[in-house]
């Protein structure tokens, strides 16, 4: 057996036990509640799926749980915006730096010239990115985003969670403030209706997925934009490189530096408890554990990924 085959069979054999060990970490977190509909998520759930280029999957724990992608979807709207507008078009509206502030912070928009969001993975940046998605109406933009998600996930039944969408839209006072601030700073232009831009944003955040979907999407990124089943280049390699770099520097909120040290892989988490990560050229990985730590990341999910990275020496460094 070669080294990678040996790793794969060890992963399959050990994963259920490792999930149960990490599951204990759910006691140290709780589901997000600022979007009221997310508060009822199963607090002790933990699931994972790992997919390799041949299409084989190893999954364990609550990998059948459906959850909303939330901020994980921002990686894909970024890719779509890059495909629609090119690098120059995107980087006129968002920067390339981590903020060190909370994901929904308004601080630097006012403090630092030229008043564009620091990066596309914080809320202000992702709202700006939503305005860059091509389409005549918010419905058309949303439809294009979902078509893209379905293509990468290899499942044309992916839909949004209406209840989570409605719950976020009804309570998103902070995201509304950010969006109006962006309008004042002219990041959102005259043609950009603030409520319409927000609608696209809430819709893509509410996209429902399982760990398997997230693993497959992560695998496309791990393969530099290539569909593992067809070999088709779905996303230009350069844009995937940009997205993965942002995942590495800003994907885990204010714990991105810590995650880089502990796990050493590009990753993006969302407030519903999902994490998408990948081992370049080898695996896409989807994790869900709705109990979040103080930084907004899945307590058990991060614990499990640290275990795997150490066990198999996955850190990029
Ligand atoms: N829809 C969420 C929000 O804007 C996404 C946040 C996240 O997952 O980090 O608050």
Tab-separated table of C-alpha atoms and ligand atoms in Angstrom:
chain	number	residue	atom	x	y	z
A	1	UNK	CA	0.000	0.000	0.000
A	2	UNK	CA	1.432	3.418	-0.883
A	3	UNK	CA	1.551	6.209	1.661
A	4	UNK	CA	-1.624	7.972	0.590
A	5	UNK	CA	-3.605	4.725	0.440
A	6	UNK	CA	-2.397	3.912	3.915
A	7	UNK	CA	-3.447	7.346	5.139
A	8	UNK	CA	-6.887	6.961	3.554
A	9	UNK	CA	-7.561	3.632	5.207
A	10	UNK	CA	-6.341	4.903	8.588
A	11	UNK	CA	-8.583	7.919	8.195
A	12	UNK	CA	-11.572	5.678	7.490
A	13	UNK	CA	-10.802	3.434	10.428
A	14	UNK	CA	-10.125	6.165	12.995
A	15	UNK	CA	-12.465	8.984	12.063
A	16	UNK	CA	-15.559	7.796	13.987
A	17	UNK	CA	-13.548	7.541	17.222
A	18	UNK	CA	-11.841	10.918	16.689
A	19	UNK	CA	-15.228	12.541	16.083
A	20	UNK	CA	-16.494	11.186	19.398
A	21	UNK	CA	-13.459	12.554	21.241
A	22	UNK	CA	-13.847	15.991	19.645
A	23	UNK	CA	-17.590	15.970	20.231
A	24	UNK	CA	-16.860	16.575	23.916
A	25	UNK	CA	-15.642	20.036	22.940
A	26	UNK	CA	-19.214	21.002	21.997
A	27	UNK	CA	-19.781	21.525	25.729
A	28	UNK	CA	-17.533	24.610	25.536
A	29	UNK	CA	-19.535	26.431	22.889
A	30	UNK	CA	-23.058	27.232	21.796
A	31	UNK	CA	-24.947	27.814	18.570
A	32	UNK	CA	-25.123	31.369	17.241
A	33	UNK	CA	-28.274	33.158	18.304
A	34	UNK	CA	-27.960	36.645	16.802
A	35	UNK	CA	-29.800	35.148	13.822
A	36	UNK	CA	-32.705	33.776	15.922
A	37	UNK	CA	-33.400	30.840	13.629
A	38	UNK	CA	-29.876	29.448	14.139
A	39	UNK	CA	-30.261	29.167	17.919
A	40	UNK	CA	-32.148	25.873	17.707
A	41	UNK	CA	-29.326	23.980	15.949
A	42	UNK	CA	-28.297	20.705	17.660
A	43	UNK	CA	-25.587	21.883	20.029
A	44	UNK	CA	-23.857	18.515	20.409
A	45	UNK	CA	-23.722	17.652	16.743
A	46	UNK	CA	-20.398	17.071	15.026
A	47	UNK	CA	-19.951	15.647	11.551
A	48	UNK	CA	-17.230	15.464	8.922
A	49	UNK	CA	-16.776	14.340	5.340
A	50	UNK	CA	-13.456	14.035	3.517
A	51	UNK	CA	-13.469	13.613	-0.263
A	52	UNK	CA	-10.563	12.696	-2.491
A	53	UNK	CA	-10.204	13.302	-6.248
A	54	UNK	CA	-11.403	9.817	-7.210
A	55	UNK	CA	-14.732	10.696	-5.575
A	56	UNK	CA	-14.240	8.409	-2.587
A	57	UNK	CA	-15.615	9.794	0.650
A	58	UNK	CA	-14.936	9.047	4.284
A	59	UNK	CA	-17.587	10.486	6.591
A	60	UNK	CA	-18.337	10.222	10.292
A	61	UNK	CA	-20.589	11.605	13.009
A	62	UNK	CA	-23.551	13.817	12.081
A	63	UNK	CA	-22.470	14.187	8.484
A	64	UNK	CA	-26.087	14.070	7.277
A	65	UNK	CA	-26.991	17.255	9.162
A	66	UNK	CA	-28.132	20.053	6.845
A	67	UNK	CA	-26.956	23.519	7.806
A	68	UNK	CA	-26.776	26.927	6.182
A	69	UNK	CA	-23.431	27.767	4.623
A	70	UNK	CA	-23.425	31.347	5.984
A	71	UNK	CA	-19.927	32.789	5.554
A	72	UNK	CA	-18.646	29.717	3.716
A	73	UNK	CA	-20.724	30.956	0.776
A	74	UNK	CA	-18.588	34.113	0.681
A	75	UNK	CA	-15.719	32.136	-0.834
A	76	UNK	CA	-17.942	31.265	-3.772
A	77	UNK	CA	-19.451	34.700	-4.291
A	78	UNK	CA	-15.880	35.986	-4.340
A	79	UNK	CA	-15.001	33.486	-7.073
A	80	UNK	CA	-18.089	34.368	-9.077
A	81	UNK	CA	-17.397	38.092	-8.704
A	82	UNK	CA	-13.834	37.505	-9.921
A	83	UNK	CA	-15.164	35.592	-12.925
A	84	UNK	CA	-17.698	38.353	-13.627
A	85	UNK	CA	-15.439	41.372	-13.064
A	86	UNK	CA	-11.787	40.267	-13.108
A	87	UNK	CA	-9.248	41.014	-10.389
A	88	UNK	CA	-9.184	44.729	-11.021
A	89	UNK	CA	-12.953	45.058	-10.793
A	90	UNK	CA	-13.046	43.204	-7.494
A	91	UNK	CA	-10.064	44.877	-5.846
A	92	UNK	CA	-11.483	48.326	-6.547
A	93	UNK	CA	-14.159	47.422	-3.986
A	94	UNK	CA	-12.382	45.262	-1.397
A	95	UNK	CA	-8.867	45.050	-0.008
A	96	UNK	CA	-6.535	42.123	0.632
A	97	UNK	CA	-5.837	42.386	4.357
A	98	UNK	CA	-7.099	40.768	7.554
A	99	UNK	CA	-8.757	43.265	9.888
A	100	UNK	CA	-8.151	42.013	13.412
A	101	UNK	CA	-11.701	43.237	14.102
A	102	UNK	CA	-14.957	41.309	14.394
A	103	UNK	CA	-16.464	39.957	11.180
A	104	UNK	CA	-19.318	42.451	11.340
A	105	UNK	CA	-17.253	45.455	12.431
A	106	UNK	CA	-17.746	48.901	10.993
A	107	UNK	CA	-14.651	50.397	12.578
A	108	UNK	CA	-12.129	50.413	9.747
A	109	UNK	CA	-14.607	51.537	7.130
A	110	UNK	CA	-14.521	54.904	8.786
A	111	UNK	CA	-11.005	54.953	10.187
A	112	UNK	CA	-8.916	53.843	7.226
A	113	UNK	CA	-8.942	55.520	3.823
A	114	UNK	CA	-10.223	54.838	1.157
A	115	UNK	CA	-13.119	53.335	3.149
A	116	UNK	CA	-13.386	50.062	1.256
A	117	UNK	CA	-13.781	46.806	3.231
A	118	UNK	CA	-10.429	45.271	4.174
A	119	UNK	CA	-11.211	41.895	2.591
A	120	UNK	CA	-14.070	39.998	0.891
A	121	UNK	CA	-14.672	37.550	3.751
A	122	UNK	CA	-15.793	40.020	6.419
A	123	UNK	CA	-19.447	41.018	6.181
A	124	UNK	CA	-18.819	44.469	4.696
A	125	UNK	CA	-16.581	42.927	2.036
A	126	UNK	CA	-19.021	40.156	1.201
A	127	UNK	CA	-21.875	42.654	0.888
A	128	UNK	CA	-19.737	44.666	-1.548
A	129	UNK	CA	-19.024	41.435	-3.430
A	130	UNK	CA	-22.767	40.689	-3.674
A	131	UNK	CA	-23.152	43.939	-5.594
A	132	UNK	CA	-20.621	42.686	-8.160
A	133	UNK	CA	-22.463	39.511	-9.129
A	134	UNK	CA	-23.753	39.846	-12.700
A	135	UNK	CA	-27.528	39.740	-13.199
A	136	UNK	CA	-30.361	42.107	-14.040
A	137	UNK	CA	-32.299	41.533	-10.817
A	138	UNK	CA	-31.537	40.294	-7.288
A	139	UNK	CA	-33.382	37.078	-8.181
A	140	UNK	CA	-31.190	36.546	-11.219
A	141	UNK	CA	-28.001	37.175	-9.232
A	142	UNK	CA	-29.164	34.766	-6.533
A	143	UNK	CA	-30.040	32.204	-9.141
A	144	UNK	CA	-26.534	32.458	-10.653
A	145	UNK	CA	-24.908	32.034	-7.235
A	146	UNK	CA	-26.993	28.943	-6.466
A	147	UNK	CA	-26.264	27.467	-9.899
A	148	UNK	CA	-22.554	27.909	-9.147
A	149	UNK	CA	-22.862	26.317	-5.696
A	150	UNK	CA	-24.794	23.370	-7.157
A	151	UNK	CA	-22.187	22.868	-9.851
A	152	UNK	CA	-19.321	22.753	-7.373
A	153	UNK	CA	-21.226	20.642	-4.861
A	154	UNK	CA	-22.269	18.211	-7.580
A	155	UNK	CA	-25.898	18.435	-6.481
A	156	UNK	CA	-28.507	20.380	-8.415
A	157	UNK	CA	-30.993	20.296	-5.546
A	158	UNK	CA	-29.206	22.792	-3.291
A	159	UNK	CA	-31.669	25.454	-2.102
A	160	UNK	CA	-31.830	28.186	0.507
A	161	UNK	CA	-33.385	27.805	3.945
A	162	UNK	CA	-36.359	30.192	3.818
A	163	UNK	CA	-36.724	30.402	7.592
A	164	UNK	CA	-33.066	31.276	8.159
A	165	UNK	CA	-33.181	33.782	5.310
A	166	UNK	CA	-36.281	35.469	6.748
A	167	UNK	CA	-34.856	35.398	10.273
A	168	UNK	CA	-31.616	37.054	9.191
A	169	UNK	CA	-33.316	39.598	6.968
A	170	UNK	CA	-35.655	40.642	9.796
A	171	UNK	CA	-32.862	41.140	12.346
A	172	UNK	CA	-29.844	42.250	10.288
A	173	UNK	CA	-29.611	45.732	11.750
A	174	UNK	CA	-25.848	45.639	11.768
A	175	UNK	CA	-25.439	44.331	8.215
A	176	UNK	CA	-27.940	46.985	7.083
A	177	UNK	CA	-25.829	49.649	8.781
A	178	UNK	CA	-22.721	48.315	7.059
A	179	UNK	CA	-24.424	48.319	3.687
A	180	UNK	CA	-25.699	51.890	4.054
A	181	UNK	CA	-22.225	52.930	5.165
A	182	UNK	CA	-20.824	51.312	2.020
A	183	UNK	CA	-23.343	53.271	-0.009
A	184	UNK	CA	-22.212	56.492	1.618
A	185	UNK	CA	-18.576	55.572	0.927
A	186	UNK	CA	-19.578	54.908	-2.694
A	187	UNK	CA	-18.434	51.292	-2.548
A	188	UNK	CA	-22.070	50.585	-3.412
A	189	UNK	CA	-22.796	52.726	-6.435
A	190	UNK	CA	-25.882	54.684	-7.552
A	191	UNK	CA	-27.095	51.649	-9.463
A	192	UNK	CA	-26.838	49.470	-6.333
A	193	UNK	CA	-30.028	49.452	-4.304
A	194	UNK	CA	-28.947	48.686	-0.726
A	195	UNK	CA	-31.881	46.422	0.111
A	196	UNK	CA	-31.464	44.497	-3.126
A	197	UNK	CA	-27.755	43.938	-2.503
A	198	UNK	CA	-28.541	42.755	1.028
A	199	UNK	CA	-31.206	40.426	-0.266
A	200	UNK	CA	-28.669	38.652	-2.496
A	201	UNK	CA	-26.293	38.444	0.484
A	202	UNK	CA	-28.899	36.970	2.894
A	203	UNK	CA	-29.987	34.504	0.226
A	204	UNK	CA	-26.543	33.055	-0.410
A	205	UNK	CA	-25.771	32.908	3.315
A	206	UNK	CA	-28.893	30.736	3.719
A	207	UNK	CA	-27.776	28.084	1.180
A	208	UNK	CA	-28.317	24.642	2.715
A	209	UNK	CA	-25.556	22.058	2.574
A	210	UNK	CA	-24.208	18.952	4.248
A	211	UNK	CA	-20.586	18.112	5.006
A	212	UNK	CA	-20.454	16.098	1.783
A	213	UNK	CA	-21.392	19.143	-0.286
A	214	UNK	CA	-18.837	21.270	1.512
A	215	UNK	CA	-16.170	18.587	1.070
A	216	UNK	CA	-16.805	18.462	-2.672
A	217	UNK	CA	-16.695	22.232	-3.010
A	218	UNK	CA	-13.461	22.255	-1.028
A	219	UNK	CA	-12.084	19.542	-3.289
A	220	UNK	CA	-12.665	21.694	-6.382
A	221	UNK	CA	-10.584	24.371	-4.660
A	222	UNK	CA	-7.972	21.787	-3.638
A	223	UNK	CA	-7.684	20.853	-7.316
A	224	UNK	CA	-7.173	24.449	-8.441
A	225	UNK	CA	-10.700	24.876	-9.820
A	226	UNK	CA	-11.002	21.520	-11.598
A	227	UNK	CA	-14.134	19.371	-11.294
A	228	UNK	CA	-12.977	16.046	-9.825
A	229	UNK	CA	-15.561	14.072	-11.802
A	230	UNK	CA	-15.225	15.612	-15.273
A	231	UNK	CA	-11.759	17.189	-15.225
A	232	UNK	CA	-13.350	20.433	-16.403
A	233	UNK	CA	-11.801	23.731	-15.267
A	234	UNK	CA	-14.800	25.253	-13.467
A	235	UNK	CA	-12.969	28.260	-12.061
A	236	UNK	CA	-9.738	29.849	-13.348
A	237	UNK	CA	-6.804	28.623	-11.298
A	238	UNK	CA	-5.646	32.158	-10.458
A	239	UNK	CA	-9.012	33.015	-8.877
A	240	UNK	CA	-8.954	29.837	-6.803
A	241	UNK	CA	-5.475	30.827	-5.659
A	242	UNK	CA	-6.828	34.210	-4.520
A	243	UNK	CA	-9.766	32.607	-2.680
A	244	UNK	CA	-7.546	30.080	-0.893
A	245	UNK	CA	-5.152	32.815	0.167
A	246	UNK	CA	-8.021	34.772	1.713
A	247	UNK	CA	-9.226	31.596	3.425
A	248	UNK	CA	-5.783	31.177	4.907
A	249	UNK	CA	-5.358	34.772	6.078
A	250	UNK	CA	-8.966	35.648	7.031
A	251	UNK	CA	-11.180	32.561	6.789
A	252	UNK	CA	-11.471	31.734	10.486
A	253	UNK	CA	-12.434	35.215	11.710
A	254	UNK	CA	-10.099	36.583	14.356
A	255	UNK	CA	-8.706	33.137	14.997
A	256	UNK	CA	-7.226	32.804	11.497
A	257	UNK	CA	-3.667	33.163	12.779
A	258	UNK	CA	-4.250	30.597	15.510
A	259	UNK	CA	-5.886	28.188	13.053
A	260	UNK	CA	-2.934	28.645	10.675
A	261	UNK	CA	-0.580	27.600	13.466
A	262	UNK	CA	-2.701	24.768	14.835
A	263	UNK	CA	-3.983	23.308	11.550
A	264	UNK	CA	-2.060	25.047	8.776
A	265	UNK	CA	-4.665	24.744	6.013
A	266	UNK	CA	-6.858	27.265	4.163
A	267	UNK	CA	-10.320	27.172	5.716
A	268	UNK	CA	-13.570	29.112	5.944
A	269	UNK	CA	-16.083	28.849	8.728
A	270	UNK	CA	-19.666	30.044	9.018
A	271	UNK	CA	-21.866	30.973	11.969
A	272	UNK	CA	-24.073	27.911	11.491
A	273	UNK	CA	-21.038	25.866	12.548
A	274	UNK	CA	-19.712	24.737	9.190
A	275	UNK	CA	-16.044	24.707	8.209
A	276	UNK	CA	-14.720	24.099	4.715
A	277	UNK	CA	-11.066	23.225	4.439
A	278	UNK	CA	-8.798	21.366	2.058
A	279	UNK	CA	-5.460	19.664	1.644
A	280	UNK	CA	-4.051	20.978	-1.652
A	281	UNK	CA	-4.245	18.448	-4.475
A	282	UNK	CA	-5.556	15.761	-2.136
A	283	UNK	CA	-8.746	16.340	-0.151
A	284	UNK	CA	-11.762	18.554	0.270
A	285	UNK	CA	-13.128	18.540	3.824
A	286	UNK	CA	-16.495	19.619	5.212
A	287	UNK	CA	-17.138	19.812	8.946
A	288	UNK	CA	-20.198	20.845	10.937
A	289	UNK	CA	-20.501	21.486	14.653
A	290	UNK	CA	-22.980	24.241	15.517
A	291	UNK	CA	-21.566	24.972	18.997
A	292	UNK	CA	-19.276	27.963	18.444
A	293	UNK	CA	-16.415	29.320	20.516
A	294	UNK	CA	-15.996	32.999	21.389
A	295	UNK	CA	-14.363	33.705	18.039
A	296	UNK	CA	-17.334	32.280	16.108
A	297	UNK	CA	-15.749	28.992	15.026
A	298	UNK	CA	-17.031	25.481	15.730
A	299	UNK	CA	-15.334	24.378	18.986
A	300	UNK	CA	-15.443	20.697	18.154
A	301	UNK	CA	-14.797	21.229	14.450
A	302	UNK	CA	-11.546	23.096	15.081
A	303	UNK	CA	-10.503	20.465	17.643
A	304	UNK	CA	-11.105	17.664	15.135
A	305	UNK	CA	-9.237	19.410	12.338
A	306	UNK	CA	-6.271	20.031	14.615
A	307	UNK	CA	-6.193	16.333	15.461
A	308	UNK	CA	-6.293	15.314	11.790
A	309	UNK	CA	-3.672	17.818	10.727
A	310	UNK	CA	-1.285	16.667	13.456
A	311	UNK	CA	-1.957	13.010	12.838
A	312	UNK	CA	-1.313	13.207	9.096
A	313	UNK	CA	1.078	16.179	9.008
A	314	UNK	CA	-1.221	18.243	6.787
A	315	UNK	CA	0.093	21.685	7.682
A	316	UNK	CA	1.345	23.521	4.627
A	317	UNK	CA	4.463	24.514	6.538
B	1	LIG	N1	-25.163	35.734	7.383
B	1	LIG	C1	-24.223	35.911	8.436
B	1	LIG	C2	-24.091	37.355	8.816
B	1	LIG	O1	-24.020	38.182	7.993
B	1	LIG	C3	-22.901	35.338	8.011
B	1	LIG	C4	-21.862	35.501	9.055
B	1	LIG	C5	-20.895	34.372	9.161
B	1	LIG	O2	-21.185	33.216	8.873
B	1	LIG	O3	-19.771	34.686	9.560
B	1	LIG	O4	-24.048	37.705	9.951
